[in-house]
Amino acid sequence: ADIRAAAQHDPEDPTIHIELARVLAKNRNRAFEAALLIDGLQRKYSADPKPDFYADLIALEGELNSEFGDWEEAALAYDRAVELRPEVAWYVQRARALSHLTEKRAEQLQGLRECYAATQNPALLRALCDALLKSDVSTNAEHREATALIEAE
């Protein structure tokens, strides 16, 4: 209620509206309202150069798509978000979305390998090892790769 009042009080502050969309997205009964708000904000601020908060807006679209199991759209949204601003959490979320799409496994692993190699971030290492060790689809080579990564740390 407070966030909605703030959004009405300052209708030109996009960060308040993004936070309102985030709150609405957490409530499955209000998710459609969140999607409409996200879409409206994206249209309003889509001109170049895009403001910094635009990446947060796209990532929020990815969260909402993930919430409803639309994994391909979620992965695409996270792709667009990291193009605007590379955030480790968004790389991890993209990988999680891709993990639900068996035909995208190679893309998931390659993206995680590249991001981890570039950043040496522990969250990316964990996501990569989790993906490599996914028992129902992992190969022996993937198990060896995960073991080598873990031992190197």
C-alpha positions as a LaTeX table, in Angstrom:
\begin{tabular}{lrrr}
\hline
Residue & $x$ (\AA) & $y$ (\AA) & $z$ (\AA) \\
\hline
Ala1 & 0.00 & 0.00 & 0.00 \\
Asp2 & 2.84 & 2.43 & 0.86 \\
Ile3 & 4.67 & 1.74 & $-2.39$ \\
Arg4 & 1.47 & 2.27 & $-4.40$ \\
Ala5 & 0.91 & 5.60 & $-2.61$ \\
Ala6 & 4.49 & 6.62 & $-3.37$ \\
Ala7 & 4.00 & 5.71 & $-7.05$ \\
Gln8 & 0.85 & 7.82 & $-7.20$ \\
His9 & 2.56 & 10.68 & $-5.37$ \\
Asp10 & 5.51 & 10.71 & $-7.78$ \\
Pro11 & 4.31 & 9.20 & $-11.08$ \\
Glu12 & 7.50 & 10.26 & $-12.90$ \\
Asp13 & 9.93 & 8.34 & $-10.66$ \\
Pro14 & 10.57 & 5.06 & $-12.51$ \\
Thr15 & 12.41 & 3.44 & $-9.60$ \\
Ile16 & 9.26 & 3.57 & $-7.47$ \\
His17 & 7.27 & 1.97 & $-10.29$ \\
Ile18 & 9.90 & $-0.74$ & $-10.74$ \\
Glu19 & 9.70 & $-1.51$ & $-7.03$ \\
Leu20 & 5.89 & $-1.58$ & $-7.26$ \\
Ala21 & 6.14 & $-4.04$ & $-10.17$ \\
Arg22 & 8.56 & $-6.17$ & $-8.11$ \\
Val23 & 6.10 & $-6.25$ & $-5.19$ \\
Leu24 & 3.17 & $-7.08$ & $-7.48$ \\
Ala25 & 5.16 & $-9.82$ & $-9.22$ \\
Lys26 & 5.66 & $-11.65$ & $-5.91$ \\
Asn27 & 1.88 & $-12.05$ & $-5.60$ \\
Arg28 & 0.62 & $-14.55$ & $-8.18$ \\
Asn29 & $-2.80$ & $-12.89$ & $-8.08$ \\
Arg30 & $-1.22$ & $-9.57$ & $-9.10$ \\
Ala31 & 1.30 & $-10.88$ & $-11.62$ \\
Phe32 & $-0.72$ & $-9.73$ & $-14.63$ \\
Glu33 & $-0.79$ & $-6.22$ & $-13.18$ \\
Ala34 & 2.98 & $-6.43$ & $-12.70$ \\
Ala35 & 3.45 & $-7.56$ & $-16.31$ \\
Leu36 & 1.39 & $-4.63$ & $-17.59$ \\
Leu37 & 3.38 & $-2.18$ & $-15.47$ \\
Ile38 & 6.69 & $-3.67$ & $-16.65$ \\
Asp39 & 5.57 & $-3.53$ & $-20.28$ \\
Gly40 & 4.44 & 0.09 & $-19.94$ \\
Leu41 & 7.72 & 1.12 & $-18.32$ \\
Gln42 & 9.73 & $-0.67$ & $-20.99$ \\
Arg43 & 7.85 & 1.17 & $-23.74$ \\
Lys44 & 8.22 & 4.50 & $-21.96$ \\
Tyr45 & 11.97 & 4.21 & $-21.43$ \\
Ser46 & 13.06 & 2.13 & $-24.44$ \\
Ala47 & 14.66 & 4.98 & $-26.38$ \\
Asp48 & 18.44 & 5.10 & $-26.57$ \\
Pro49 & 20.37 & 5.78 & $-24.53$ \\
Lys50 & 18.58 & 3.56 & $-22.06$ \\
Pro51 & 18.72 & 4.69 & $-18.43$ \\
Asp52 & 20.59 & 2.50 & $-15.93$ \\
Phe53 & 17.38 & 1.28 & $-14.28$ \\
Tyr54 & 16.21 & $-0.16$ & $-17.61$ \\
Ala55 & 18.40 & $-3.23$ & $-17.03$ \\
Asp56 & 16.64 & $-3.79$ & $-13.67$ \\
Leu57 & 13.32 & $-3.58$ & $-15.46$ \\
Ile58 & 14.34 & $-6.20$ & $-18.02$ \\
Ala59 & 15.69 & $-8.48$ & $-15.26$ \\
Leu60 & 12.37 & $-8.10$ & $-13.44$ \\
Glu61 & 10.66 & $-9.30$ & $-16.61$ \\
Gly62 & 12.94 & $-12.34$ & $-16.43$ \\
Glu63 & 11.91 & $-12.94$ & $-12.80$ \\
Leu64 & 8.25 & $-12.77$ & $-13.71$ \\
Asn65 & 8.70 & $-15.16$ & $-16.66$ \\
Ser66 & 10.59 & $-17.57$ & $-14.39$ \\
Glu67 & 7.84 & $-17.38$ & $-11.81$ \\
Phe68 & 5.39 & $-18.65$ & $-14.43$ \\
Gly69 & 7.69 & $-21.26$ & $-15.93$ \\
Asp70 & 8.21 & $-19.42$ & $-19.22$ \\
Trp71 & 11.86 & $-20.40$ & $-19.22$ \\
Glu72 & 12.74 & $-19.38$ & $-22.77$ \\
Glu73 & 11.35 & $-15.87$ & $-22.30$ \\
Ala74 & 13.05 & $-15.63$ & $-18.91$ \\
Ala75 & 16.43 & $-16.54$ & $-20.43$ \\
Leu76 & 15.93 & $-14.00$ & $-23.23$ \\
Ala77 & 15.05 & $-11.27$ & $-20.72$ \\
Tyr78 & 18.17 & $-12.01$ & $-18.66$ \\
Asp79 & 20.24 & $-11.96$ & $-21.86$ \\
Arg80 & 18.94 & $-8.47$ & $-22.63$ \\
Ala81 & 19.56 & $-7.33$ & $-19.04$ \\
Val82 & 23.20 & $-8.45$ & $-19.00$ \\
Glu83 & 23.80 & $-6.79$ & $-22.35$ \\
Leu84 & 22.83 & $-3.52$ & $-20.69$ \\
Arg85 & 24.59 & $-4.15$ & $-17.39$ \\
Pro86 & 26.47 & $-7.37$ & $-16.60$ \\
Glu87 & 25.34 & $-8.56$ & $-13.17$ \\
Val88 & 26.46 & $-11.92$ & $-11.79$ \\
Ala89 & 22.99 & $-12.64$ & $-10.39$ \\
Trp90 & 21.45 & $-12.22$ & $-13.83$ \\
Tyr91 & 23.97 & $-14.61$ & $-15.41$ \\
Val92 & 23.05 & $-17.16$ & $-12.74$ \\
Gln93 & 19.32 & $-16.61$ & $-13.27$ \\
Arg94 & 19.76 & $-16.98$ & $-17.03$ \\
Ala95 & 21.55 & $-20.29$ & $-16.45$ \\
Arg96 & 18.75 & $-21.47$ & $-14.15$ \\
Ala97 & 16.16 & $-20.61$ & $-16.78$ \\
Leu98 & 18.16 & $-22.45$ & $-19.45$ \\
Ser99 & 18.48 & $-25.48$ & $-17.15$ \\
His100 & 14.76 & $-26.09$ & $-17.72$ \\
Leu101 & 15.30 & $-26.25$ & $-21.48$ \\
Thr102 & 17.21 & $-29.46$ & $-22.23$ \\
Glu103 & 17.90 & $-28.37$ & $-25.80$ \\
Lys104 & 19.73 & $-25.31$ & $-24.41$ \\
Arg105 & 22.11 & $-27.23$ & $-22.10$ \\
Ala106 & 25.20 & $-26.54$ & $-24.22$ \\
Glu107 & 24.32 & $-22.84$ & $-24.32$ \\
Gln108 & 23.82 & $-22.83$ & $-20.54$ \\
Leu109 & 27.19 & $-24.48$ & $-19.86$ \\
Gln110 & 29.08 & $-22.33$ & $-22.36$ \\
Gly111 & 27.64 & $-19.13$ & $-20.89$ \\
Leu112 & 28.57 & $-20.17$ & $-17.37$ \\
Arg113 & 32.07 & $-21.24$ & $-18.41$ \\
Glu114 & 32.70 & $-17.92$ & $-20.15$ \\
Cys115 & 31.33 & $-15.82$ & $-17.30$ \\
Tyr116 & 33.24 & $-17.73$ & $-14.67$ \\
Ala117 & 36.48 & $-17.53$ & $-16.68$ \\
Ala118 & 36.03 & $-13.78$ & $-17.03$ \\
Thr119 & 35.09 & $-13.03$ & $-13.41$ \\
Gln120 & 36.24 & $-15.93$ & $-11.21$ \\
Asn121 & 33.08 & $-15.19$ & $-9.21$ \\
Pro122 & 32.22 & $-17.89$ & $-6.62$ \\
Ala123 & 28.49 & $-17.69$ & $-7.39$ \\
Leu124 & 29.21 & $-18.45$ & $-11.03$ \\
Leu125 & 31.53 & $-21.30$ & $-10.06$ \\
Arg126 & 28.78 & $-22.82$ & $-7.97$ \\
Ala127 & 26.20 & $-22.40$ & $-10.74$ \\
Leu128 & 28.62 & $-23.95$ & $-13.25$ \\
Cys129 & 29.41 & $-26.92$ & $-11.01$ \\
Asp130 & 25.72 & $-27.43$ & $-10.23$ \\
Ala131 & 24.96 & $-27.48$ & $-13.95$ \\
Leu132 & 27.86 & $-29.81$ & $-14.73$ \\
Leu133 & 26.77 & $-32.21$ & $-12.00$ \\
Lys134 & 23.09 & $-32.32$ & $-12.94$ \\
Ser135 & 22.80 & $-36.06$ & $-12.48$ \\
Asp136 & 20.15 & $-36.90$ & $-15.05$ \\
Val137 & 22.05 & $-35.39$ & $-18.01$ \\
Ser138 & 25.69 & $-35.02$ & $-16.99$ \\
Thr139 & 28.47 & $-36.83$ & $-18.80$ \\
Asn140 & 31.62 & $-38.30$ & $-17.25$ \\
Ala141 & 33.62 & $-35.47$ & $-18.84$ \\
Glu142 & 31.34 & $-32.91$ & $-17.16$ \\
His143 & 31.80 & $-34.63$ & $-13.80$ \\
Arg144 & 35.59 & $-34.50$ & $-14.29$ \\
Glu145 & 35.41 & $-30.83$ & $-15.26$ \\
Ala146 & 33.39 & $-30.00$ & $-12.13$ \\
Thr147 & 35.79 & $-31.96$ & $-9.94$ \\
Ala148 & 38.78 & $-30.14$ & $-11.45$ \\
Leu149 & 37.14 & $-26.75$ & $-10.91$ \\
Ile150 & 36.32 & $-27.57$ & $-7.29$ \\
Glu151 & 39.82 & $-28.91$ & $-6.60$ \\
Ala152 & 41.38 & $-25.80$ & $-8.15$ \\
Glu153 & 39.59 & $-23.59$ & $-5.65$ \\
\hline
\end{tabular}
